PDB file of C-alpha atoms in Angstrom:
ATOM      1  CA  MET A 140       3.934   5.484  18.598  1.00 65.00           C
ATOM      2  CA  ALA A 141       1.295   4.034  17.050  1.00 66.00           C
ATOM      3  CA  PRO A 142      -1.412   6.323  16.134  1.00 71.00           C
ATOM      4  CA  LYS A 143      -4.463   6.987  18.708  1.00 80.00           C
ATOM      5  CA  GLN A 144      -7.763   5.640  16.782  1.00 86.00           C
ATOM      6  CA  LYS A 145     -10.567   8.572  16.603  1.00 90.00           C
ATOM      7  CA  PHE A 146     -13.203   4.919  16.737  1.00 94.00           C
ATOM      8  CA  ALA A 147     -13.884   2.018  18.852  1.00 93.00           C
ATOM      9  CA  GLU A 148     -14.163  -0.989  16.989  1.00 93.00           C
ATOM     10  CA  GLY A 149     -18.394  -2.337  17.795  1.00 94.00           C
ATOM     11  CA  GLU A 150     -19.169   2.052  17.042  1.00 95.00           C
ATOM     12  CA  LYS A 151     -21.168   3.145  15.037  1.00 96.00           C
ATOM     13  CA  VAL A 152     -20.127   6.047  12.661  1.00 96.00           C
ATOM     14  CA  LEU A 153     -21.499   7.610   9.436  1.00 94.00           C
ATOM     15  CA  CYS A 154     -18.634   7.118   6.511  1.00 92.00           C
ATOM     16  CA  PHE A 155     -18.200   8.482   3.139  1.00 87.00           C
ATOM     17  CA  HIS A 156     -18.672   6.686   0.358  1.00 81.00           C
ATOM     18  CA  GLY A 157     -17.459   8.648  -3.796  1.00 72.00           C
ATOM     19  CA  PRO A 158     -19.412  12.005  -2.305  1.00 73.00           C
ATOM     20  CA  LEU A 159     -21.841  10.743   0.021  1.00 82.00           C
ATOM     21  CA  ILE A 160     -22.082  10.011   3.294  1.00 89.00           C
ATOM     22  CA  TYR A 161     -23.366   5.897   4.958  1.00 91.00           C
ATOM     23  CA  GLU A 162     -24.545   4.753   8.530  1.00 94.00           C
ATOM     24  CA  ALA A 163     -22.214   2.615   9.235  1.00 95.00           C
ATOM     25  CA  LYS A 164     -20.254   0.316  11.956  1.00 95.00           C
ATOM     26  CA  CYS A 165     -16.810  -0.399  12.604  1.00 95.00           C
ATOM     27  CA  LEU A 166     -15.876  -3.707  13.476  1.00 94.00           C
ATOM     28  CA  LYS A 167     -12.407  -3.763  13.355  1.00 92.00           C
ATOM     29  CA  SER A 168      -8.945  -1.918  13.145  1.00 91.00           C
ATOM     30  CA  VAL A 169      -5.712  -2.401  12.382  1.00 89.00           C
ATOM     31  CA  THR A 170      -2.211   0.136  11.810  1.00 85.00           C
ATOM     32  CA  LYS A 171      -0.044  -0.499   8.895  1.00 78.00           C
ATOM     33  CA  ASP A 172       2.881   2.249   8.152  1.00 72.00           C
ATOM     34  CA  LYS A 173       0.712   4.581  10.641  1.00 76.00           C
ATOM     35  CA  HIS A 174      -1.852   4.673   9.423  1.00 80.00           C
ATOM     36  CA  VAL A 175      -5.208   3.902  11.016  1.00 87.00           C
ATOM     37  CA  ARG A 176      -7.781   1.530   8.753  1.00 88.00           C
ATOM     38  CA  TYR A 177     -10.766   0.082   9.588  1.00 91.00           C
ATOM     39  CA  LEU A 178     -13.310  -2.165   8.672  1.00 91.00           C
ATOM     40  CA  ILE A 179     -16.611  -0.538   7.857  1.00 93.00           C
ATOM     41  CA  HIS A 180     -20.110  -2.611   7.434  1.00 93.00           C
ATOM     42  CA  TYR A 181     -22.469  -0.139   5.925  1.00 92.00           C
ATOM     43  CA  ALA A 182     -26.065  -0.010   8.348  1.00 91.00           C
ATOM     44  CA  GLY A 183     -28.938  -2.198   5.911  1.00 87.00           C
ATOM     45  CA  TRP A 184     -26.263  -3.996   3.330  1.00 88.00           C
ATOM     46  CA  ASN A 185     -25.215  -6.715   2.819  1.00 84.00           C
ATOM     47  CA  LYS A 186     -21.849  -7.613   4.381  1.00 83.00           C
ATOM     48  CA  ASN A 187     -20.156  -8.464   0.813  1.00 80.00           C
ATOM     49  CA  TRP A 188     -20.342  -4.722   1.006  1.00 81.00           C
ATOM     50  CA  ASP A 189     -17.765  -4.281   4.057  1.00 87.00           C
ATOM     51  CA  GLU A 190     -14.716  -2.466   3.470  1.00 87.00           C
ATOM     52  CA  TRP A 191     -11.567  -1.088   5.036  1.00 87.00           C
ATOM     53  CA  VAL A 192     -11.155   2.237   4.574  1.00 86.00           C
ATOM     54  CA  PRO A 193      -9.293   5.317   5.670  1.00 85.00           C
ATOM     55  CA  GLU A 194      -9.486   7.024   8.833  1.00 86.00           C
ATOM     56  CA  SER A 195      -9.963  10.304   6.805  1.00 83.00           C
ATOM     57  CA  ARG A 196     -13.533   8.377   5.991  1.00 87.00           C
ATOM     58  CA  VAL A 197     -14.650   7.968   8.861  1.00 92.00           C
ATOM     59  CA  LEU A 198     -16.916  10.683  10.783  1.00 92.00           C
ATOM     60  CA  LYS A 199     -18.723  10.239  14.348  1.00 93.00           C
ATOM     61  CA  TYR A 200     -22.094  10.115  14.848  1.00 94.00           C
ATOM     62  CA  ASN A 201     -23.486  12.917  16.223  1.00 93.00           C
ATOM     63  CA  GLU A 202     -26.047  15.477  15.174  1.00 91.00           C
ATOM     64  CA  ALA A 203     -24.005  17.268  13.472  1.00 88.00           C
ATOM     65  CA  ASN A 204     -22.137  15.105  11.674  1.00 89.00           C
ATOM     66  CA  VAL A 205     -26.570  13.438   9.621  1.00 91.00           C
ATOM     67  CA  GLN A 206     -26.481  17.379   9.039  1.00 88.00           C
ATOM     68  CA  ARG A 207     -23.620  16.703   7.344  1.00 85.00           C
ATOM     69  CA  GLN A 208     -24.796  13.590   5.376  1.00 87.00           C
ATOM     70  CA  LYS A 209     -28.438  15.119   4.956  1.00 86.00           C
ATOM     71  CA  GLU A 210     -26.865  18.225   2.999  1.00 82.00           C
ATOM     72  CA  VAL A 211     -24.259  16.477   0.972  1.00 79.00           C
ATOM     73  CA  GLN A 212     -27.085  14.705   0.285  1.00 82.00           C
ATOM     74  CA  ARG A 213     -29.526  16.921  -0.882  1.00 77.00           C
ATOM     75  CA  ALA A 214     -26.526  18.940  -3.076  1.00 73.00           C
ATOM     76  CA  HIS A 215     -26.009  15.247  -4.766  1.00 68.00           C
ATOM     77  CA  SER A 216     -29.160  15.220  -5.611  1.00 71.00           C
ATOM     78  CA  THR A 217     -30.111  18.010  -7.818  1.00 63.00           C
ATOM     79  CA  GLN A 218     -26.634  17.061  -9.958  1.00 57.00           C
ATOM     80  CA  PRO A 219     -27.522  16.312 -13.334  1.00 56.00           C
ATOM     81  CA  ALA A 220     -28.116  13.758 -14.568  1.00 48.00           C
ATOM     82  CA  LYS A 221     -25.666  13.298 -16.697  1.00 44.00           C
ATOM     83  CA  THR A 222     -22.657  13.350 -13.486  1.00 43.00           C
ATOM     84  CA  LYS A 223     -24.088  10.690 -12.332  1.00 42.00           C
ATOM     85  CA  LYS A 224     -24.130   6.387 -12.492  1.00 40.00           C
ATOM     86  CA  THR A 225     -27.242   5.283 -14.242  1.00 38.00           C
ATOM     87  CA  PRO A 226     -29.411   2.958 -11.354  1.00 35.00           C
ATOM     88  CA  SER A 227     -28.119  -0.383 -11.631  1.00 37.00           C
ATOM     89  CA  LYS A 228     -30.092  -3.499 -10.901  1.00 35.00           C
ATOM     90  CA  GLY A 229     -30.233  -3.815  -6.587  1.00 38.00           C
ATOM     91  CA  ARG A 230     -29.453  -0.551  -5.943  1.00 37.00           C
ATOM     92  CA  LYS A 231     -29.713   1.324  -2.910  1.00 39.00           C
ATOM     93  CA  SER A 232     -32.594   3.181  -2.685  1.00 35.00           C
ATOM     94  CA  GLU A 233     -32.655   7.476  -2.010  1.00 33.00           C
ATOM     95  CA  SER A 234     -34.618   6.804   0.594  1.00 33.00           C
ATOM     96  CA  ALA A 235     -31.118   4.096   2.124  1.00 34.00           C
ATOM     97  CA  ALA A 236     -29.490   6.879   1.069  1.00 33.00           C
ATOM     98  CA  THR A 237     -30.347   9.434   3.416  1.00 32.00           C
ATOM     99  CA  GLY A 238     -29.745   7.260   6.444  1.00 36.00           C
ATOM    100  CA  THR A 239     -32.950   4.649   6.100  1.00 35.00           C
ATOM    101  CA  PRO A 240     -31.298   1.447   6.080  1.00 36.00           C
ATOM    102  CA  GLY A 241     -32.302  -0.934   2.890  1.00 37.00           C
ATOM    103  CA  LYS A 242     -32.901  -4.629   2.393  1.00 34.00           C
ATOM    104  CA  GLU A 243     -29.454  -6.723   3.387  1.00 37.00           C
ATOM    105  CA  GLU A 244     -29.510  -8.209  -0.106  1.00 33.00           C
ATOM    106  CA  ALA A 245     -29.132  -5.274  -1.553  1.00 34.00           C
ATOM    107  CA  ALA A 246     -26.402  -4.694  -4.161  1.00 35.00           C
ATOM    108  CA  THR A 247     -24.451  -2.082  -3.386  1.00 40.00           C
ATOM    109  CA  PRO A 248     -24.394   1.772  -1.364  1.00 47.00           C
ATOM    110  CA  ALA A 249     -24.954   4.125  -4.419  1.00 41.00           C
ATOM    111  CA  GLY A 250     -21.810   5.897  -4.995  1.00 38.00           C
ATOM    112  CA  LYS A 251     -20.093   2.930  -4.460  1.00 39.00           C
ATOM    113  CA  ASP A 252     -18.385   3.031  -7.976  1.00 35.00           C
ATOM    114  CA  VAL A 253     -17.796   6.422  -8.281  1.00 34.00           C
ATOM    115  CA  GLU A 254     -15.173   5.538  -6.311  1.00 34.00           C
ATOM    116  CA  THR A 255     -13.118   3.778  -9.179  1.00 31.00           C
ATOM    117  CA  PRO A 256     -13.043   6.327 -11.644  1.00 30.00           C
ATOM    118  CA  ALA A 257      -9.368   6.584 -11.990  1.00 33.00           C
ATOM    119  CA  ALA A 258      -8.645   2.969 -11.618  1.00 33.00           C
ATOM    120  CA  GLY A 259     -11.369   2.039 -14.148  1.00 33.00           C
ATOM    121  CA  LYS A 260     -10.004   3.721 -16.998  1.00 32.00           C
ATOM    122  CA  ALA A 261      -6.303   2.932 -16.136  1.00 33.00           C
ATOM    123  CA  SER A 262      -5.714   1.722 -19.293  1.00 33.00           C
ATOM    124  CA  LYS A 263      -7.673  -0.988 -21.470  1.00 29.00           C
ATOM    125  CA  THR A 264      -6.446  -4.124 -19.367  1.00 31.00           C
ATOM    126  CA  SER A 265      -8.401  -2.379 -16.146  1.00 33.00           C
ATOM    127  CA  SER A 266     -11.416  -1.143 -18.462  1.00 33.00           C
ATOM    128  CA  LYS A 267     -12.281  -4.618 -17.836  1.00 31.00           C
ATOM    129  CA  ASP A 268     -13.046  -3.540 -13.720  1.00 32.00           C
ATOM    130  CA  ALA A 269     -15.523  -0.889 -15.076  1.00 29.00           C
ATOM    131  CA  PRO A 270     -19.351  -1.358 -12.535  1.00 29.00           C
ATOM    132  CA  ALA A 271     -21.707  -2.362 -14.048  1.00 30.00           C
ATOM    133  CA  ASP A 272     -23.826   0.100 -14.928  1.00 31.00           C
ATOM    134  CA  SER A 273     -20.511   1.760 -16.886  1.00 30.00           C
ATOM    135  CA  GLY A 274     -22.355   0.102 -20.471  1.00 34.00           C
ATOM    136  CA  SER A 275     -20.443  -1.803 -21.723  1.00 33.00           C
ATOM    137  CA  ASP A 276     -21.117  -5.102 -23.340  1.00 35.00           C
ATOM    138  CA  GLN A 277     -18.854  -7.160 -22.033  1.00 37.00           C
ATOM    139  CA  PRO A 278     -20.356  -9.847 -18.729  1.00 34.00           C
ATOM    140  CA  LYS A 279     -18.785  -8.572 -15.438  1.00 37.00           C
ATOM    141  CA  LYS A 280     -20.834  -9.709 -12.843  1.00 35.00           C
ATOM    142  CA  LYS A 281     -18.432 -12.577 -11.865  1.00 35.00           C
ATOM    143  CA  ARG A 282     -15.316  -9.992 -11.901  1.00 35.00           C
ATOM    144  CA  SER A 283     -17.354  -7.563  -9.717  1.00 35.00           C
ATOM    145  CA  ARG A 284     -18.349 -10.156  -7.223  1.00 33.00           C
ATOM    146  CA  LEU A 285     -14.563 -11.136  -6.541  1.00 34.00           C
ATOM    147  CA  ASP A 286     -12.446  -8.049  -6.828  1.00 40.00           C
ATOM    148  CA  LEU A 287     -15.253  -5.880  -4.539  1.00 39.00           C
ATOM    149  CA  SER A 288     -15.287  -8.740  -1.923  1.00 45.00           C
ATOM    150  CA  ILE A 289     -13.684  -7.575   1.489  1.00 51.00           C
ATOM    151  CA  GLU A 290     -10.101  -8.847   2.095  1.00 53.00           C
ATOM    152  CA  SER A 291      -9.406 -10.478   4.635  1.00 59.00           C
ATOM    153  CA  GLU A 292      -6.574  -8.632   7.341  1.00 58.00           C
ATOM    154  CA  GLU A 293      -4.390 -10.413   5.669  1.00 58.00           C
ATOM    155  CA  GLN A 294      -4.344  -9.407   2.503  1.00 56.00           C
ATOM    156  CA  TYR A 295      -5.012  -6.059   4.202  1.00 54.00           C
ATOM    157  CA  LEU A 296      -1.649  -5.635   5.363  1.00 53.00           C
ATOM    158  CA  ALA A 297      -0.064  -7.670   2.725  1.00 53.00           C
ATOM    159  CA  LYS A 298      -0.919  -4.819   0.211  1.00 56.00           C
ATOM    160  CA  VAL A 299       1.951  -3.046  -1.257  1.00 57.00           C
ATOM    161  CA  GLU A 300       2.369   1.181  -0.167  1.00 66.00           C
ATOM    162  CA  VAL A 301       2.218   3.102  -2.912  1.00 77.00           C
ATOM    163  CA  LYS A 302       3.597   6.320  -3.221  1.00 83.00           C
ATOM    164  CA  ILE A 303       3.776   9.663  -5.143  1.00 90.00           C
ATOM    165  CA  LYS A 304       6.761  11.525  -5.457  1.00 92.00           C
ATOM    166  CA  ILE A 305       5.335  15.014  -5.065  1.00 94.00           C
ATOM    167  CA  PRO A 306       8.282  17.475  -6.374  1.00 95.00           C
ATOM    168  CA  GLU A 307      10.297  19.799  -4.359  1.00 95.00           C
ATOM    169  CA  GLU A 308       9.369  22.408  -6.055  1.00 96.00           C
ATOM    170  CA  LEU A 309       5.246  21.504  -6.044  1.00 96.00           C
ATOM    171  CA  LYS A 310       6.282  20.214  -2.289  1.00 94.00           C
ATOM    172  CA  VAL A 311       7.046  24.297  -1.139  1.00 95.00           C
ATOM    173  CA  TRP A 312       3.210  24.733  -2.627  1.00 96.00           C
ATOM    174  CA  LEU A 313       1.045  22.611  -0.084  1.00 95.00           C
ATOM    175  CA  VAL A 314       3.097  23.499   2.992  1.00 95.00           C
ATOM    176  CA  ASP A 315       2.043  27.625   1.540  1.00 95.00           C
ATOM    177  CA  ASP A 316      -1.465  25.899   0.987  1.00 96.00           C
ATOM    178  CA  TRP A 317      -1.493  24.556   4.880  1.00 95.00           C
ATOM    179  CA  ASP A 318      -0.432  27.376   6.546  1.00 95.00           C
ATOM    180  CA  VAL A 319      -2.811  30.309   4.459  1.00 96.00           C
ATOM    181  CA  ILE A 320      -5.777  28.182   5.034  1.00 96.00           C
ATOM    182  CA  THR A 321      -4.778  26.895   8.411  1.00 93.00           C
ATOM    183  CA  ARG A 322      -3.027  29.714  10.414  1.00 93.00           C
ATOM    184  CA  GLN A 323      -3.877  33.329   8.823  1.00 95.00           C
ATOM    185  CA  GLN A 324      -7.235  31.446   7.695  1.00 95.00           C
ATOM    186  CA  LYS A 325      -7.784  32.890   4.240  1.00 96.00           C
ATOM    187  CA  LEU A 326      -9.476  31.154   1.146  1.00 97.00           C
ATOM    188  CA  ALA A 327      -8.450  29.692  -2.088  1.00 97.00           C
ATOM    189  CA  ILE A 328     -11.213  32.793  -4.206  1.00 97.00           C
ATOM    190  CA  LEU A 329     -13.448  30.132  -6.248  1.00 97.00           C
ATOM    191  CA  PRO A 330     -14.269  29.828  -8.958  1.00 97.00           C
ATOM    192  CA  ALA A 331     -10.681  29.179  -9.579  1.00 97.00           C
ATOM    193  CA  LYS A 332      -9.057  31.488 -12.880  1.00 96.00           C
ATOM    194  CA  LEU A 333      -7.960  28.265 -13.646  1.00 97.00           C
ATOM    195  CA  THR A 334     -10.046  25.682 -13.081  1.00 98.00           C
ATOM    196  CA  VAL A 335      -9.419  21.950 -12.166  1.00 98.00           C
ATOM    197  CA  GLU A 336     -10.569  20.804 -15.935  1.00 97.00           C
ATOM    198  CA  GLN A 337      -8.727  23.536 -17.049  1.00 98.00           C
ATOM    199  CA  ILE A 338      -5.983  22.954 -16.200  1.00 98.00           C
ATOM    200  CA  VAL A 339      -6.275  18.648 -16.975  1.00 97.00           C
ATOM    201  CA  ASP A 340      -7.631  19.407 -21.068  1.00 97.00           C
ATOM    202  CA  ASN A 341      -4.473  21.595 -20.892  1.00 97.00           C
ATOM    203  CA  TYR A 342      -2.352  19.139 -20.271  1.00 96.00           C
ATOM    204  CA  LEU A 343      -3.662  17.247 -22.360  1.00 95.00           C
ATOM    205  CA  ALA A 344      -3.368  19.093 -25.989  1.00 94.00           C
ATOM    206  CA  PHE A 345       0.276  18.800 -25.067  1.00 94.00           C
ATOM    207  CA  LYS A 346       0.725  16.083 -25.087  1.00 93.00           C
ATOM    208  CA  LYS A 347      -0.768  15.874 -27.813  1.00 91.00           C
ATOM    209  CA  SER A 348       1.429  17.969 -29.770  1.00 91.00           C
ATOM    210  CA  SER A 349       4.047  16.050 -28.796  1.00 86.00           C
ATOM    211  CA  LYS A 350       5.998  14.798 -31.663  1.00 81.00           C
ATOM    212  CA  THR A 351       5.780  11.332 -30.219  1.00 81.00           C
ATOM    213  CA  HIS A 352       2.360  11.203 -30.261  1.00 78.00           C
ATOM    214  CA  ASN A 353      -0.022   8.868 -31.872  1.00 81.00           C
ATOM    215  CA  GLN A 354      -3.534   7.480 -31.445  1.00 79.00           C
ATOM    216  CA  ALA A 355      -2.866   4.599 -29.071  1.00 77.00           C
ATOM    217  CA  LYS A 356      -0.963   7.260 -27.245  1.00 82.00           C
ATOM    218  CA  GLU A 357      -3.995   9.552 -26.861  1.00 86.00           C
ATOM    219  CA  THR A 358      -6.845   6.853 -26.110  1.00 88.00           C
ATOM    220  CA  VAL A 359      -4.065   5.911 -23.191  1.00 88.00           C
ATOM    221  CA  LEU A 360      -3.613   9.778 -21.463  1.00 91.00           C
ATOM    222  CA  VAL A 361      -7.924  10.369 -22.301  1.00 92.00           C
ATOM    223  CA  ASP A 362      -8.400   7.255 -20.073  1.00 90.00           C
ATOM    224  CA  ILE A 363      -5.971   9.417 -17.235  1.00 92.00           C
ATOM    225  CA  THR A 364      -6.587  12.616 -17.909  1.00 94.00           C
ATOM    226  CA  GLU A 365     -10.590  11.896 -17.222  1.00 93.00           C
ATOM    227  CA  GLY A 366      -9.616   9.624 -14.847  1.00 90.00           C
ATOM    228  CA  ILE A 367      -8.185  12.424 -13.150  1.00 94.00           C
ATOM    229  CA  LYS A 368     -11.543  14.384 -13.074  1.00 94.00           C
ATOM    230  CA  GLU A 369     -13.578  12.038 -11.463  1.00 91.00           C
ATOM    231  CA  TYR A 370     -11.155  11.533  -8.621  1.00 89.00           C
ATOM    232  CA  PHE A 371     -11.465  14.990  -7.865  1.00 94.00           C
ATOM    233  CA  ASN A 372     -14.554  15.012  -8.589  1.00 92.00           C
ATOM    234  CA  SER A 373     -15.201  12.289  -6.074  1.00 88.00           C
ATOM    235  CA  THR A 374     -13.090  12.312  -3.414  1.00 90.00           C
ATOM    236  CA  LEU A 375     -12.791  17.000  -3.426  1.00 93.00           C
ATOM    237  CA  GLY A 376     -15.828  16.544  -0.029  1.00 90.00           C
ATOM    238  CA  SER A 377     -14.373  14.257   1.371  1.00 87.00           C
ATOM    239  CA  GLN A 378     -10.035  14.147   2.114  1.00 89.00           C
ATOM    240  CA  LEU A 379      -9.199  17.032  -0.005  1.00 94.00           C
ATOM    241  CA  LEU A 380     -10.072  20.086   2.265  1.00 94.00           C
ATOM    242  CA  TYR A 381      -9.222  21.578   5.376  1.00 94.00           C
ATOM    243  CA  LYS A 382     -11.917  22.096   8.228  1.00 92.00           C
ATOM    244  CA  PHE A 383     -11.923  25.777   7.650  1.00 95.00           C
ATOM    245  CA  GLU A 384     -13.090  25.305   3.909  1.00 96.00           C
ATOM    246  CA  ARG A 385     -15.763  23.460   4.811  1.00 93.00           C
ATOM    247  CA  PRO A 386     -18.841  26.396   5.395  1.00 94.00           C
ATOM    248  CA  GLN A 387     -17.194  27.168   1.377  1.00 96.00           C
ATOM    249  CA  TYR A 388     -17.630  24.087  -0.154  1.00 94.00           C
ATOM    250  CA  SER A 389     -21.066  24.180   0.765  1.00 93.00           C
ATOM    251  CA  GLU A 390     -22.267  26.892   0.182  1.00 94.00           C
ATOM    252  CA  ILE A 391     -20.084  26.734  -3.453  1.00 95.00           C
ATOM    253  CA  LEU A 392     -22.419  23.304  -4.113  1.00 93.00           C
ATOM    254  CA  GLN A 393     -25.718  25.700  -3.842  1.00 93.00           C
ATOM    255  CA  GLU A 394     -24.358  28.379  -5.669  1.00 94.00           C
ATOM    256  CA  TYR A 395     -23.450  25.875  -8.373  1.00 93.00           C
ATOM    257  CA  PRO A 396     -25.752  22.126  -8.682  1.00 89.00           C
ATOM    258  CA  ASP A 397     -25.277  21.092 -11.369  1.00 90.00           C
ATOM    259  CA  THR A 398     -21.457  21.761 -11.996  1.00 94.00           C
ATOM    260  CA  PRO A 399     -18.716  18.782 -11.275  1.00 94.00           C
ATOM    261  CA  MET A 400     -16.809  20.235  -8.669  1.00 96.00           C
ATOM    262  CA  ALA A 401     -13.340  19.810 -11.405  1.00 96.00           C
ATOM    263  CA  GLN A 402     -14.847  22.878 -13.154  1.00 97.00           C
ATOM    264  CA  VAL A 403     -15.004  25.185  -9.906  1.00 97.00           C
ATOM    265  CA  TYR A 404     -11.869  24.818  -7.909  1.00 98.00           C
ATOM    266  CA  GLY A 405      -8.074  24.846  -9.207  1.00 97.00           C
ATOM    267  CA  SER A 406      -4.421  23.567  -8.976  1.00 97.00           C
ATOM    268  CA  ILE A 407      -4.114  23.802  -5.142  1.00 98.00           C
ATOM    269  CA  HIS A 408      -7.475  21.558  -4.766  1.00 98.00           C
ATOM    270  CA  LEU A 409      -5.663  19.113  -7.574  1.00 97.00           C
ATOM    271  CA  LEU A 410      -2.616  18.961  -5.957  1.00 97.00           C
ATOM    272  CA  ARG A 411      -3.887  17.840  -2.392  1.00 96.00           C
ATOM    273  CA  LEU A 412      -5.240  15.411  -4.358  1.00 95.00           C
ATOM    274  CA  PHE A 413      -2.137  14.031  -5.860  1.00 94.00           C
ATOM    275  CA  SER A 414      -0.628  14.273  -2.025  1.00 92.00           C
ATOM    276  CA  LYS A 415      -3.006  11.701  -1.029  1.00 88.00           C
ATOM    277  CA  MET A 416      -3.027   9.341  -4.243  1.00 87.00           C
ATOM    278  CA  GLY A 417      -0.867   7.194  -3.043  1.00 83.00           C
ATOM    279  CA  PRO A 418      -2.876   4.933  -1.060  1.00 76.00           C
ATOM    280  CA  MET A 419      -5.930   5.815  -2.514  1.00 75.00           C
ATOM    281  CA  LEU A 420      -4.872   3.716  -5.724  1.00 78.00           C
ATOM    282  CA  ALA A 421      -3.293   0.998  -3.548  1.00 70.00           C
ATOM    283  CA  TYR A 422      -6.386  -0.103  -2.353  1.00 66.00           C
ATOM    284  CA  THR A 423      -8.035  -0.338  -6.040  1.00 67.00           C
ATOM    285  CA  ALA A 424      -8.245  -3.585  -8.310  1.00 66.00           C
ATOM    286  CA  LEU A 425      -5.525  -2.861 -11.115  1.00 70.00           C
ATOM    287  CA  ASP A 426      -2.578  -5.284 -11.451  1.00 73.00           C
ATOM    288  CA  GLU A 427       0.543  -4.148 -10.907  1.00 77.00           C
ATOM    289  CA  LYS A 428       1.478  -3.735 -14.109  1.00 83.00           C
ATOM    290  CA  SER A 429      -1.881  -1.297 -14.641  1.00 82.00           C
ATOM    291  CA  LEU A 430      -1.178   0.849 -11.985  1.00 83.00           C
ATOM    292  CA  GLN A 431       2.606   1.441 -12.866  1.00 86.00           C
ATOM    293  CA  HIS A 432       1.296   2.512 -16.039  1.00 87.00           C
ATOM    294  CA  VAL A 433      -1.332   5.230 -13.784  1.00 88.00           C
ATOM    295  CA  LEU A 434       1.685   5.869 -11.627  1.00 91.00           C
ATOM    296  CA  THR A 435       4.066   6.779 -14.926  1.00 93.00           C
ATOM    297  CA  HIS A 436       1.131   9.565 -16.323  1.00 93.00           C
ATOM    298  CA  ILE A 437       1.129  10.988 -12.813  1.00 95.00           C
ATOM    299  CA  GLN A 438       4.689  11.580 -12.347  1.00 95.00           C
ATOM    300  CA  ASP A 439       4.849  13.022 -16.060  1.00 96.00           C
ATOM    301  CA  PHE A 440       1.665  15.176 -14.592  1.00 97.00           C
ATOM    302  CA  LEU A 441       3.228  17.222 -11.461  1.00 97.00           C
ATOM    303  CA  LYS A 442       6.285  17.202 -14.233  1.00 97.00           C
ATOM    304  CA  TYR A 443       4.248  19.202 -16.666  1.00 97.00           C
ATOM    305  CA  MET A 444       2.413  21.198 -13.528  1.00 97.00           C
ATOM    306  CA  VAL A 445       6.393  21.658 -11.785  1.00 97.00           C
ATOM    307  CA  THR A 446       6.741  23.523 -15.502  1.00 97.00           C
ATOM    308  CA  ASN A 447       4.184  25.596 -15.388  1.00 97.00           C
ATOM    309  CA  ARG A 448       4.047  26.197 -11.799  1.00 96.00           C
ATOM    310  CA  SER A 449       4.059  30.252 -12.435  1.00 96.00           C
ATOM    311  CA  THR A 450       1.495  29.896 -14.115  1.00 96.00           C
ATOM    312  CA  LEU A 451      -0.770  27.685 -11.527  1.00 97.00           C
ATOM    313  CA  PHE A 452       0.032  28.741  -7.800  1.00 97.00           C
ATOM    314  CA  ASN A 453       0.055  31.819  -6.702  1.00 96.00           C
ATOM    315  CA  LEU A 454      -0.952  33.165  -3.076  1.00 95.00           C
ATOM    316  CA  GLN A 455      -2.997  36.214  -5.130  1.00 96.00           C
ATOM    317  CA  ASP A 456      -5.557  33.024  -5.502  1.00 96.00           C
ATOM    318  CA  TYR A 457      -6.303  33.211  -1.737  1.00 97.00           C
ATOM    319  CA  GLY A 458      -8.853  36.092  -0.232  1.00 97.00           C
ATOM    320  CA  ASN A 459      -9.969  37.092   3.393  1.00 96.00           C
ATOM    321  CA  ALA A 460     -12.772  34.797   4.953  1.00 95.00           C
ATOM    322  CA  THR A 461     -15.764  37.330   5.848  1.00 94.00           C
ATOM    323  CA  PRO A 462     -16.505  37.981   9.484  1.00 93.00           C
ATOM    324  CA  GLU A 463     -19.860  35.932   8.802  1.00 93.00           C
ATOM    325  CA  TYR A 464     -17.937  33.111   7.129  1.00 95.00           C
ATOM    326  CA  HIS A 465     -15.728  33.244  10.609  1.00 92.00           C
ATOM    327  CA  ARG A 466     -18.500  32.529  12.397  1.00 90.00           C
ATOM    328  CA  LYS A 467     -19.237  29.403  10.444  1.00 86.00           C
ATOM    329  CA  VAL A 468     -16.692  27.924  11.410  1.00 86.00           C
ATOM    330  CA  GLN A 469     -16.856  28.735  15.123  1.00 75.00           C
TER     331      GLN A 469
END
């Protein structure tokens, strides 16, 4: 039975793009492998930036979500310069980023480059696909236009599904996590005792200590691990949280405005990322060889998490939500 579609063709919506939310319109929808995707046009932007997105990135256009859009924009604008990309020519203006349409010929929604961190870092071969403001001296304008042009429906449907196999030893923690958050209505204690950044850095140190380690492997490992952090930072707010956690996320953004979320959240949210990363990777510009290379490293990282699961996962890392918090959720 095909899943029910939440949004109609032609409907005005809001859509996540990286960490920000934009006014948009659903042009078309397709269902593949029981997953619904929508062809999105960002209001005020050239149709070259239309794209297929999963349903999880689309929001109903209503007063509550418009307010959420403004809150996300305010939180993003307070991030330190070192965590942002340098604006490139044609980048959407600040007024446009908060919902006011810019000129139709503008190049890209701000934050467009945020969504391809791991893809652009996966290997030396894929680094050529980096955004124009990445600092590289090599010409990339023509390549960028080719990679980011809209796919036809046929191209979308022809894409191969990318699956990341979550080890059974870790699946049980995803199930427990769902139960603790949604049924028991508890929250992860933040900042985490062991943050995503610390876990990733510990994995890198572990791999460096291997007897088979060399400089070439280190370069690739650094790219992969940095990519994981960036993927986490850019997708946490839009794809990795349960509804019950959203008020907590808003509070964290206000309390740590200058801090990447990989330095606040911990292992269970990182595990959620890997459970959703397959479809994300399927829609990157990676060629098949580079994609398989990335998947090999991700599976190795998951093996590392299995080995260290007694340190990474503990039900004591959750706490009860206050009555005041419960009122916010309602």
